[in-house]
Coordinates of C-alpha atoms in Angstrom, one line a residue:
M1 CA -7.6 -5.6 -24.8
K2 CA -7.1 -2.8 -22.2
C3 CA -10.7 -3.4 -21.1
G4 CA -10.0 -7.0 -20.3
L5 CA -12.5 -8.3 -22.7
S6 CA -12.0 -11.8 -24.1
L7 CA -11.4 -11.9 -27.8
N8 CA -14.4 -14.2 -28.2
S9 CA -16.6 -11.5 -27.0
L10 CA -16.1 -9.8 -30.3
N11 CA -18.5 -12.3 -31.7
V12 CA -21.2 -10.8 -29.4
F13 CA -20.4 -7.2 -30.4
A14 CA -19.9 -7.8 -34.0
P15 CA -23.7 -7.5 -35.2
F16 CA -24.1 -4.3 -33.4
L17 CA -20.9 -2.7 -34.8
E18 CA -21.4 -3.9 -38.2
K19 CA -24.8 -2.4 -38.2
Y20 CA -23.1 0.9 -38.1
A21 CA -20.5 0.1 -40.8
Q22 CA -17.8 -0.9 -38.4
R23 CA -15.8 -3.9 -39.7
V24 CA -15.0 -6.4 -36.9
P25 CA -12.0 -8.6 -37.4
D26 CA -12.2 -12.3 -36.6
A27 CA -11.1 -13.2 -33.0
S28 CA -8.7 -15.7 -34.4
H29 CA -7.0 -13.1 -36.5
L30 CA -6.7 -10.7 -33.6
R31 CA -5.3 -13.5 -31.4
Q32 CA -2.3 -13.7 -33.7
L33 CA -1.5 -10.0 -32.9
I34 CA -1.1 -10.6 -29.2
P35 CA 2.5 -11.7 -29.4
I36 CA 3.3 -8.9 -31.7
I37 CA 1.7 -6.3 -29.3
Q38 CA 3.5 -7.9 -26.3
A39 CA 6.8 -7.8 -28.1
Q40 CA 6.3 -4.1 -28.9
E41 CA 5.4 -3.3 -25.3
L42 CA 8.5 -5.0 -24.0
E43 CA 10.7 -3.2 -26.4
R44 CA 9.2 0.1 -25.3
V45 CA 9.8 -0.9 -21.7
K46 CA 13.4 -1.9 -22.4
K47 CA 14.1 1.3 -24.2
A48 CA 12.7 3.4 -21.4
L49 CA 14.9 1.6 -18.8
Q50 CA 18.0 1.3 -20.9
G51 CA 21.2 2.5 -19.1
R52 CA 19.2 3.8 -16.1
S53 CA 19.2 3.0 -12.4
I54 CA 15.9 1.3 -11.4
S55 CA 14.3 -0.3 -8.5
I56 CA 12.1 -3.4 -8.6
I57 CA 8.7 -3.8 -6.7
F58 CA 7.3 -7.4 -6.8
D59 CA 4.6 -9.4 -5.2
G60 CA 2.6 -12.6 -5.9
T61 CA -1.0 -13.7 -5.4
T62 CA -3.0 -16.9 -6.0
R63 CA -5.2 -17.0 -9.0
V64 CA -5.8 -20.6 -10.2
C65 CA -2.0 -20.8 -10.4
E66 CA 0.5 -18.3 -8.9
A67 CA 0.4 -14.9 -10.4
F68 CA 3.5 -12.8 -10.1
A69 CA 3.9 -9.1 -10.8
V70 CA 7.1 -7.0 -11.2
V71 CA 7.1 -3.2 -11.5
A72 CA 10.1 -1.2 -12.4
R73 CA 10.6 2.2 -10.9
Y74 CA 13.0 4.7 -12.6
I75 CA 13.9 8.3 -13.2
D76 CA 13.3 9.6 -16.7
E77 CA 15.4 12.2 -18.7
E78 CA 13.3 15.1 -17.2
S79 CA 13.8 13.8 -13.6
N80 CA 10.3 12.6 -13.2
I81 CA 9.6 9.4 -11.2
R82 CA 8.0 6.7 -13.5
Q83 CA 6.8 3.2 -12.8
M84 CA 6.1 0.5 -15.4
L85 CA 4.7 -2.9 -15.2
V86 CA 7.4 -5.1 -16.7
A87 CA 6.1 -8.6 -16.1
M88 CA 2.8 -10.1 -14.9
S89 CA 3.1 -13.8 -15.4
M90 CA 1.3 -16.9 -14.2
I91 CA 3.7 -19.4 -12.7
D92 CA 2.8 -23.1 -12.8
D93 CA 5.2 -24.0 -9.9
Q94 CA 4.5 -23.2 -6.4
L95 CA 5.8 -19.7 -5.6
I96 CA 8.6 -20.5 -3.1
G97 CA 11.7 -18.5 -2.4
V98 CA 13.9 -20.2 -5.1
T99 CA 11.1 -19.8 -7.7
T100 CA 10.7 -16.1 -6.8
A101 CA 14.4 -15.4 -7.0
R102 CA 14.8 -17.2 -10.3
E103 CA 11.9 -15.5 -11.8
I104 CA 13.1 -12.0 -10.7
Y105 CA 16.6 -12.6 -11.9
K106 CA 15.5 -13.8 -15.3
I107 CA 13.2 -10.7 -15.7
I108 CA 16.0 -8.2 -14.8
M109 CA 18.9 -9.8 -16.6
V110 CA 17.2 -11.6 -19.6
K111 CA 13.8 -10.1 -20.3
L112 CA 14.8 -6.4 -19.5
G113 CA 18.4 -6.8 -20.6
I114 CA 19.9 -4.9 -17.6
E115 CA 23.7 -5.1 -18.0
D116 CA 25.0 -3.6 -14.9
E117 CA 23.8 -5.4 -11.7
D118 CA 24.8 -2.3 -9.6
N119 CA 22.0 -0.3 -11.5
I120 CA 19.4 -2.0 -9.2
A121 CA 18.7 0.4 -6.3
A122 CA 16.3 -1.5 -4.3
F123 CA 13.8 -4.4 -4.1
M124 CA 10.5 -3.6 -2.4
R125 CA 8.3 -6.5 -1.2
D126 CA 6.2 -7.6 1.7
R127 CA 7.6 -9.5 4.7
A128 CA 6.4 -13.0 3.7
S129 CA 9.0 -15.7 4.5
V130 CA 9.1 -16.7 0.8
N131 CA 10.4 -13.2 0.0
D132 CA 13.0 -13.4 2.7
V133 CA 14.5 -16.5 1.0
A134 CA 14.3 -14.9 -2.4
M135 CA 16.2 -11.8 -1.2
D136 CA 18.9 -13.9 0.5
R137 CA 19.5 -15.4 -3.0
L138 CA 19.3 -12.0 -4.8
S139 CA 21.4 -9.9 -2.5
G140 CA 24.6 -11.6 -3.6
D141 CA 24.0 -10.7 -7.2
F142 CA 22.6 -7.1 -6.7
Q143 CA 25.1 -5.7 -4.1
C144 CA 24.0 -2.0 -4.5
S145 CA 20.4 -2.8 -3.8
E146 CA 18.4 -2.3 -0.6
D147 CA 16.0 -4.9 0.6
I148 CA 12.9 -2.9 1.6
K149 CA 10.1 -4.6 3.5
C150 CA 6.8 -2.9 2.9
F151 CA 6.0 -0.5 5.8
S152 CA 2.3 -0.2 4.7
H153 CA 1.8 -4.0 5.0
T154 CA 3.3 -3.9 8.5
L155 CA 1.3 -0.9 9.6
D156 CA -1.8 -2.7 8.4
H157 CA -0.9 -5.7 10.6
V158 CA -1.1 -3.4 13.6
G159 CA -4.7 -3.2 13.3
D160 CA -4.9 -7.0 12.9
K161 CA -3.3 -7.3 16.3
F162 CA -6.0 -5.2 18.0
K163 CA -7.9 -7.6 20.4
C164 CA -11.6 -6.6 20.1
E165 CA -13.6 -9.9 20.2
T166 CA -17.1 -8.2 20.9
L167 CA -16.6 -5.7 18.2
T168 CA -15.3 -8.3 15.7
R169 CA -18.4 -10.5 16.4
F170 CA -20.8 -7.7 15.9
W171 CA -19.0 -6.5 12.8
G172 CA -19.3 -9.9 11.2
K173 CA -23.1 -9.7 11.5
W174 CA -23.1 -6.1 10.3
L175 CA -20.9 -6.9 7.3
N176 CA -23.0 -9.9 6.3
L177 CA -26.1 -7.7 6.2
F178 CA -24.7 -5.2 3.8
S179 CA -22.3 -7.3 1.6
H180 CA -24.9 -9.3 -0.2
S181 CA -28.0 -7.2 -0.3
R182 CA -28.6 -4.1 -2.4
R183 CA -31.9 -3.5 -0.5
A184 CA -30.1 -3.3 2.8
K185 CA -27.7 -0.8 1.4
K186 CA -30.5 1.3 0.2
I187 CA -32.1 1.2 3.6
F188 CA -28.9 2.2 5.3
N189 CA -28.6 5.2 2.8
Q190 CA -32.2 6.2 3.5
V191 CA -31.8 6.2 7.3
V192 CA -28.4 7.9 7.6
G193 CA -28.1 9.8 4.4
V194 CA -24.7 8.3 3.3
S195 CA -23.8 5.1 1.5
V196 CA -22.5 2.1 3.4
K197 CA -18.7 1.7 3.2
S198 CA -17.4 -0.9 0.7
Y199 CA -15.2 -3.6 2.1
S200 CA -12.3 -5.4 0.6
A201 CA -10.4 -8.1 2.4
T202 CA -7.2 -7.1 0.5
R203 CA -7.4 -3.3 1.0
W204 CA -5.4 -2.1 3.8
W205 CA -7.4 -0.9 6.8
S206 CA -10.6 -1.4 5.1
K207 CA -12.3 -3.0 8.2
Y208 CA -11.3 0.1 10.1
E209 CA -13.1 2.4 7.6
W210 CA -16.3 0.4 8.5
F211 CA -15.6 0.8 12.2
E212 CA -15.2 4.5 11.8
Q213 CA -18.5 4.8 9.9
L214 CA -20.2 2.5 12.4
M215 CA -19.0 4.9 15.1
R216 CA -20.4 7.8 13.2
V217 CA -23.9 6.3 12.7
W218 CA -24.2 4.5 16.1
G219 CA -27.2 6.5 17.1
D220 CA -29.1 5.1 14.0
V221 CA -27.9 1.5 14.4
I222 CA -31.2 0.3 16.1
K223 CA -33.3 2.2 13.5
I224 CA -31.4 0.6 10.7
L225 CA -31.9 -2.9 12.1
D226 CA -35.7 -2.1 12.7
E227 CA -36.0 -1.1 9.0
L228 CA -34.1 -4.2 7.8
K229 CA -36.5 -6.3 9.9
A230 CA -39.5 -4.6 8.5
A231 CA -38.1 -5.3 5.0
S232 CA -37.6 -9.0 6.0
I233 CA -33.8 -8.7 5.4
N234 CA -32.0 -11.1 7.9
E235 CA -29.0 -12.6 6.0
A236 CA -28.2 -15.9 7.7
G237 CA -29.8 -14.6 10.9
S238 CA -27.3 -11.6 11.1
A239 CA -29.9 -9.0 11.8
V240 CA -31.5 -10.9 14.7
E241 CA -28.1 -11.8 16.2
A242 CA -26.8 -8.1 15.9
Y243 CA -30.1 -6.9 17.6
Q244 CA -29.6 -9.4 20.4
M245 CA -26.1 -8.1 21.0
L246 CA -27.4 -4.6 21.4
T247 CA -30.2 -5.5 23.9
D248 CA -27.6 -6.9 26.4
I249 CA -26.3 -4.1 28.6
H250 CA -23.1 -5.7 29.3
T251 CA -22.3 -6.6 25.7
V252 CA -23.3 -3.3 24.3
S253 CA -21.1 -1.5 26.7
K254 CA -18.2 -3.5 25.8
L255 CA -19.0 -3.2 22.2
R256 CA -19.0 0.6 22.4
V257 CA -15.8 0.7 24.4
E258 CA -14.0 -1.6 21.9
L259 CA -15.3 0.4 19.0
A260 CA -14.1 3.7 20.5
A261 CA -10.8 2.5 21.4
V262 CA -10.1 0.9 18.0
V263 CA -11.3 4.0 16.1
D264 CA -8.9 6.2 18.2
G265 CA -6.1 3.8 18.3
A266 CA -6.1 3.1 14.6
Q267 CA -5.9 6.7 13.3
P268 CA -2.2 7.4 13.3
F269 CA -1.4 4.0 11.8
L270 CA -4.1 4.2 9.1
K271 CA -2.9 7.7 8.2
A272 CA 0.7 6.6 7.9
C273 CA -0.2 3.5 6.0
Y274 CA -2.0 5.4 3.3
S275 CA 0.6 8.2 3.2
L276 CA 3.4 5.8 2.5
E277 CA 1.6 3.8 -0.2
G278 CA 1.9 6.5 -3.0
D279 CA 4.0 6.4 -6.0
G280 CA 5.8 9.8 -5.3
P281 CA 9.0 10.4 -3.4
Q282 CA 7.7 8.9 -0.3
A283 CA 11.2 8.0 1.0
F284 CA 11.6 11.6 2.5
E285 CA 8.3 11.3 4.5
V286 CA 8.8 7.8 6.0
Y287 CA 10.8 8.6 9.1
D288 CA 8.4 11.4 10.2
E289 CA 5.3 9.3 9.6
I290 CA 6.6 6.4 11.6
K291 CA 7.8 8.7 14.5
K292 CA 4.3 10.2 14.7
C293 CA 3.0 6.6 15.4
E294 CA 5.7 6.1 18.0
H295 CA 4.9 9.4 19.7
F296 CA 1.2 8.4 19.7
I297 CA 2.0 5.2 21.5
A298 CA 4.1 7.0 24.1
N299 CA 1.4 9.6 24.5
P300 CA -1.9 8.2 23.5
H301 CA -5.0 10.4 22.9
F302 CA -8.4 8.5 23.0
P303 CA -11.2 11.2 22.7
N304 CA -14.0 8.8 21.6
L305 CA -13.0 6.3 24.3
S306 CA -12.9 9.0 27.0
A307 CA -16.4 10.2 25.9
I308 CA -17.9 6.7 25.9
C309 CA -16.4 5.9 29.4
A310 CA -17.8 9.2 30.7
E311 CA -21.2 8.4 29.3
L312 CA -21.2 5.0 30.8
G313 CA -19.2 5.5 33.9
G314 CA -20.0 9.1 34.9
T315 CA -18.3 12.5 34.2
Q316 CA -17.5 13.3 37.9
L317 CA -13.9 13.9 39.1
P318 CA -12.1 12.1 40.4
R319 CA -13.1 9.4 37.9
S320 CA -15.3 6.6 39.1
T321 CA -14.3 2.9 39.3
E322 CA -16.4 2.1 36.4
Y323 CA -14.9 4.8 34.3
I324 CA -11.5 3.6 34.9
R325 CA -12.4 0.0 34.4
L326 CA -13.9 0.8 31.0
Y327 CA -11.0 3.0 30.0
H328 CA -8.5 0.2 30.8
L329 CA -10.7 -2.3 28.8
G330 CA -10.3 0.0 25.8
E331 CA -6.5 0.4 26.3
D332 CA -6.2 -3.5 26.5
C333 CA -8.0 -3.7 23.1
V334 CA -5.2 -1.7 21.3
R335 CA -2.2 -2.6 23.3
P336 CA -1.3 -5.8 21.4
G337 CA -1.2 -3.7 18.2
F338 CA 1.1 -1.1 19.8
E339 CA 3.3 -3.8 21.0
Y340 CA 3.5 -5.3 17.5
F341 CA 4.5 -1.9 16.0
T342 CA 7.2 -1.5 18.5
A343 CA 8.6 -5.0 18.0
T344 CA 8.6 -4.8 14.2
I345 CA 9.1 -1.3 12.9
M346 CA 11.0 0.1 15.8
G347 CA 12.8 -3.2 16.3
K348 CA 13.2 -5.7 13.5
L349 CA 12.9 -3.0 10.8
R350 CA 15.0 -0.4 12.6
P351 CA 17.9 -0.6 10.2
Q352 CA 15.5 0.0 7.3
L353 CA 13.9 2.9 9.3
D354 CA 17.5 4.4 9.8
L355 CA 17.9 4.3 6.0
F356 CA 14.9 6.6 5.6
K357 CA 16.0 8.7 8.6
A358 CA 19.1 9.8 6.6
A359 CA 16.9 10.7 3.7
R360 CA 15.7 13.8 5.6
Y361 CA 19.1 15.4 4.8
L362 CA 18.0 15.7 1.3
V363 CA 15.0 17.8 2.1
P364 CA 16.4 21.4 2.1
C365 CA 14.6 22.8 5.0
R366 CA 15.1 19.7 7.1
A367 CA 18.8 19.7 6.3
V368 CA 19.1 23.2 7.9
E369 CA 16.8 22.3 10.8
L370 CA 18.8 19.2 11.6
G371 CA 22.1 21.0 11.3
L372 CA 23.5 19.0 8.5
N373 CA 27.3 18.7 8.6
A374 CA 30.1 16.5 7.4
T375 CA 29.8 14.4 10.6
L376 CA 26.1 13.8 10.0
L377 CA 26.7 12.8 6.5
D378 CA 28.4 9.6 7.8
E379 CA 24.9 8.3 8.7
L380 CA 24.5 7.8 4.9
K381 CA 27.1 5.0 5.1
I382 CA 24.2 2.8 5.9
M383 CA 23.4 2.8 2.2
K384 CA 24.7 0.0 0.1
V385 CA 25.2 2.4 -2.9
I386 CA 27.7 4.4 -0.7
Q387 CA 29.3 1.2 0.7
R388 CA 30.0 0.0 -2.9
G389 CA 31.5 3.4 -3.8
K390 CA 29.0 4.3 -6.5
I391 CA 28.4 7.6 -4.6
S392 CA 31.2 8.6 -2.2
I393 CA 30.9 10.4 1.1
H394 CA 33.9 12.5 0.1
S395 CA 32.2 13.9 -2.9
L396 CA 29.2 14.8 -0.8
V397 CA 31.3 16.5 1.8
Q398 CA 32.9 18.6 -1.0
E399 CA 29.5 19.8 -2.2
L400 CA 28.1 20.3 1.3
P401 CA 28.8 24.1 1.5
Q402 CA 27.1 24.7 -1.8
Y403 CA 24.1 22.6 -0.8
L404 CA 23.6 24.3 2.5
A405 CA 23.8 27.7 0.7
A406 CA 21.2 26.6 -1.7
C407 CA 19.0 25.5 1.4
D408 CA 19.0 28.9 2.8
G409 CA 15.5 30.4 2.6
I410 CA 13.8 27.3 1.2
S411 CA 10.5 26.7 3.0
L412 CA 8.9 23.4 4.3
S413 CA 6.2 23.6 1.6
A414 CA 8.8 23.9 -1.3
N415 CA 8.6 21.0 -3.8
V416 CA 11.8 18.9 -3.1
T417 CA 11.8 17.4 -6.6
I418 CA 11.8 20.8 -8.3
F419 CA 14.6 21.9 -5.9
W420 CA 16.8 19.1 -7.0
K421 CA 15.8 19.4 -10.8
E422 CA 17.0 22.9 -10.7
R423 CA 20.3 22.0 -9.0
A424 CA 21.3 18.8 -10.8
T425 CA 24.3 20.4 -12.4
L426 CA 25.4 22.5 -9.5
L427 CA 25.3 19.5 -7.0
P428 CA 25.7 16.4 -9.2
N429 CA 26.6 14.0 -6.3
F430 CA 23.8 15.1 -4.0
Y431 CA 21.4 15.0 -6.9
A432 CA 22.5 11.4 -7.7
L433 CA 21.8 10.5 -4.2
F434 CA 18.4 12.2 -4.3
C435 CA 17.5 10.2 -7.5
W436 CA 18.7 7.0 -5.7
Y437 CA 16.4 7.7 -2.8
C438 CA 13.6 8.4 -5.2
L439 CA 13.9 4.8 -6.3
I440 CA 13.5 3.4 -2.9
Q441 CA 9.9 3.2 -1.8
P442 CA 8.7 2.3 1.6
S443 CA 5.8 0.2 0.2
S444 CA 5.1 -2.5 -2.3
A445 CA 1.7 -1.0 -3.1
A446 CA 2.6 -0.5 -6.8
A447 CA 2.6 -4.4 -7.2
E448 CA -0.7 -4.6 -5.3
R449 CA -2.3 -2.4 -7.8
V450 CA -1.4 -4.8 -10.6
F451 CA -3.6 -7.5 -8.9
S452 CA -6.5 -4.9 -8.4
L453 CA -6.3 -4.4 -12.2
L454 CA -6.2 -8.1 -12.7
N455 CA -9.2 -8.7 -10.6
N456 CA -11.2 -5.9 -12.3
M457 CA -10.3 -6.9 -15.8
F458 CA -10.7 -10.7 -15.7
N459 CA -13.5 -12.4 -13.9
E460 CA -14.1 -16.1 -13.1
Q461 CA -15.4 -16.8 -16.7
Q462 CA -12.0 -15.6 -18.1
L463 CA -9.7 -17.5 -15.7
H464 CA -8.6 -19.7 -18.5
A465 CA -7.6 -16.9 -20.8
L466 CA -4.2 -17.3 -22.6
Q467 CA -1.3 -16.1 -20.4
D468 CA 0.2 -13.8 -23.0
Y469 CA -3.2 -12.2 -23.5
V470 CA -3.6 -11.7 -19.7
E471 CA -0.1 -10.3 -19.3
T472 CA -0.3 -8.1 -22.3
A473 CA -3.7 -6.7 -21.4
V474 CA -2.8 -5.9 -17.8
M475 CA 0.6 -4.3 -18.9
L476 CA -1.2 -2.1 -21.4
R477 CA -3.6 -0.8 -18.8
Y478 CA -1.1 -0.4 -16.1
N479 CA 1.4 1.4 -18.3
N480 CA -1.4 3.5 -19.8
V481 CA -0.5 2.5 -23.4
T482 CA -2.8 3.4 -26.3
L483 CA -2.6 1.0 -29.2

């Protein structure tokens, strides 16, 4: 079941297994056990979450009907961050805001049996309008919870806004050559000594990993195309069309400038996106990662673009008119992405960013560096858990002298989770706030990984598998349960 094999496939394996004295039950008998296994896993999940504060990460995707995944995040008795898939269901109705809100509420209050609505610390999701509607409905019931829109999704959209028409056209030909031909991939490996990058339309920044590789192997691109031509590999005319683009001096110059600008311009956003999609205590890194991107926009550094412009426009000083023209062309490629970042993360999502800005006070060395005092603690009033009085500013102020004393001598490399584990009794209110922040993730990547499992475990031939079998199989794999 954890492998995603259909029960009917047992009939295929049965002769081989029985040859070695392994008895194989009938598929119809095993099918009767699915509800039992599903119920046992649900009980295990409910027991793990009982009485704890949790956060909810949710997302939906299209797979025949609408697939909907909900992941719960919590802190266990040993102060470790845990995540469990609590629901992976196929919804027959169209996944709209009302449907999403109803499904989430039913999962939390009925399926998981959560009794205190104030124990929900946050909801993490992407910025789709359907989720905005859902959160408008849920926020009235879960008044301590933060509504966190996925930073990683938004950072990925920065790259989508880059305007590089020539590069996009060439990349379409390049991708087509290697996506459908193992022979083409083998030739690529033989020419440059590395494997061609894999591409996934759903993996964040996947396209720009290809661009980066294309930049590195640029000197061999013509040779690769010659080898593909010699092997009669020309997927839908892609090899010929790519070759034609490279033989036009104006097209290839624009292509190289766009490629260099995009590779340089994407770097800080790509790094921030990947950094924030982890399952650890990312809340304490968000603000610094986002500020790095903001500083890059204010003070951009384009080493590859500068080198290409110097090659094509000359190295003399002052810079030639051609160098300046090409450099501005590269800047124009990435500017729309930079403007999108400023308008969304530094604009629409600013209150959410301020929430993570205050999280830095719970990193010992940063608390000292920022000069944490009673006045600065007021910045934490942006948190709904404090607005609702579940954690009070007054109690934090009382513990502040002890906290600052404990911070003395703590280095930047110190493990913040271990620091707070060791001081849970000494600083109970600060520790409670730390745990609350650990539940608040800047990304909904945990739900995205559910769909990756779903795609890996169930192919098109298994699309009509029973819903309880699909949900149970994915839950067991995601939660790493051994039967």
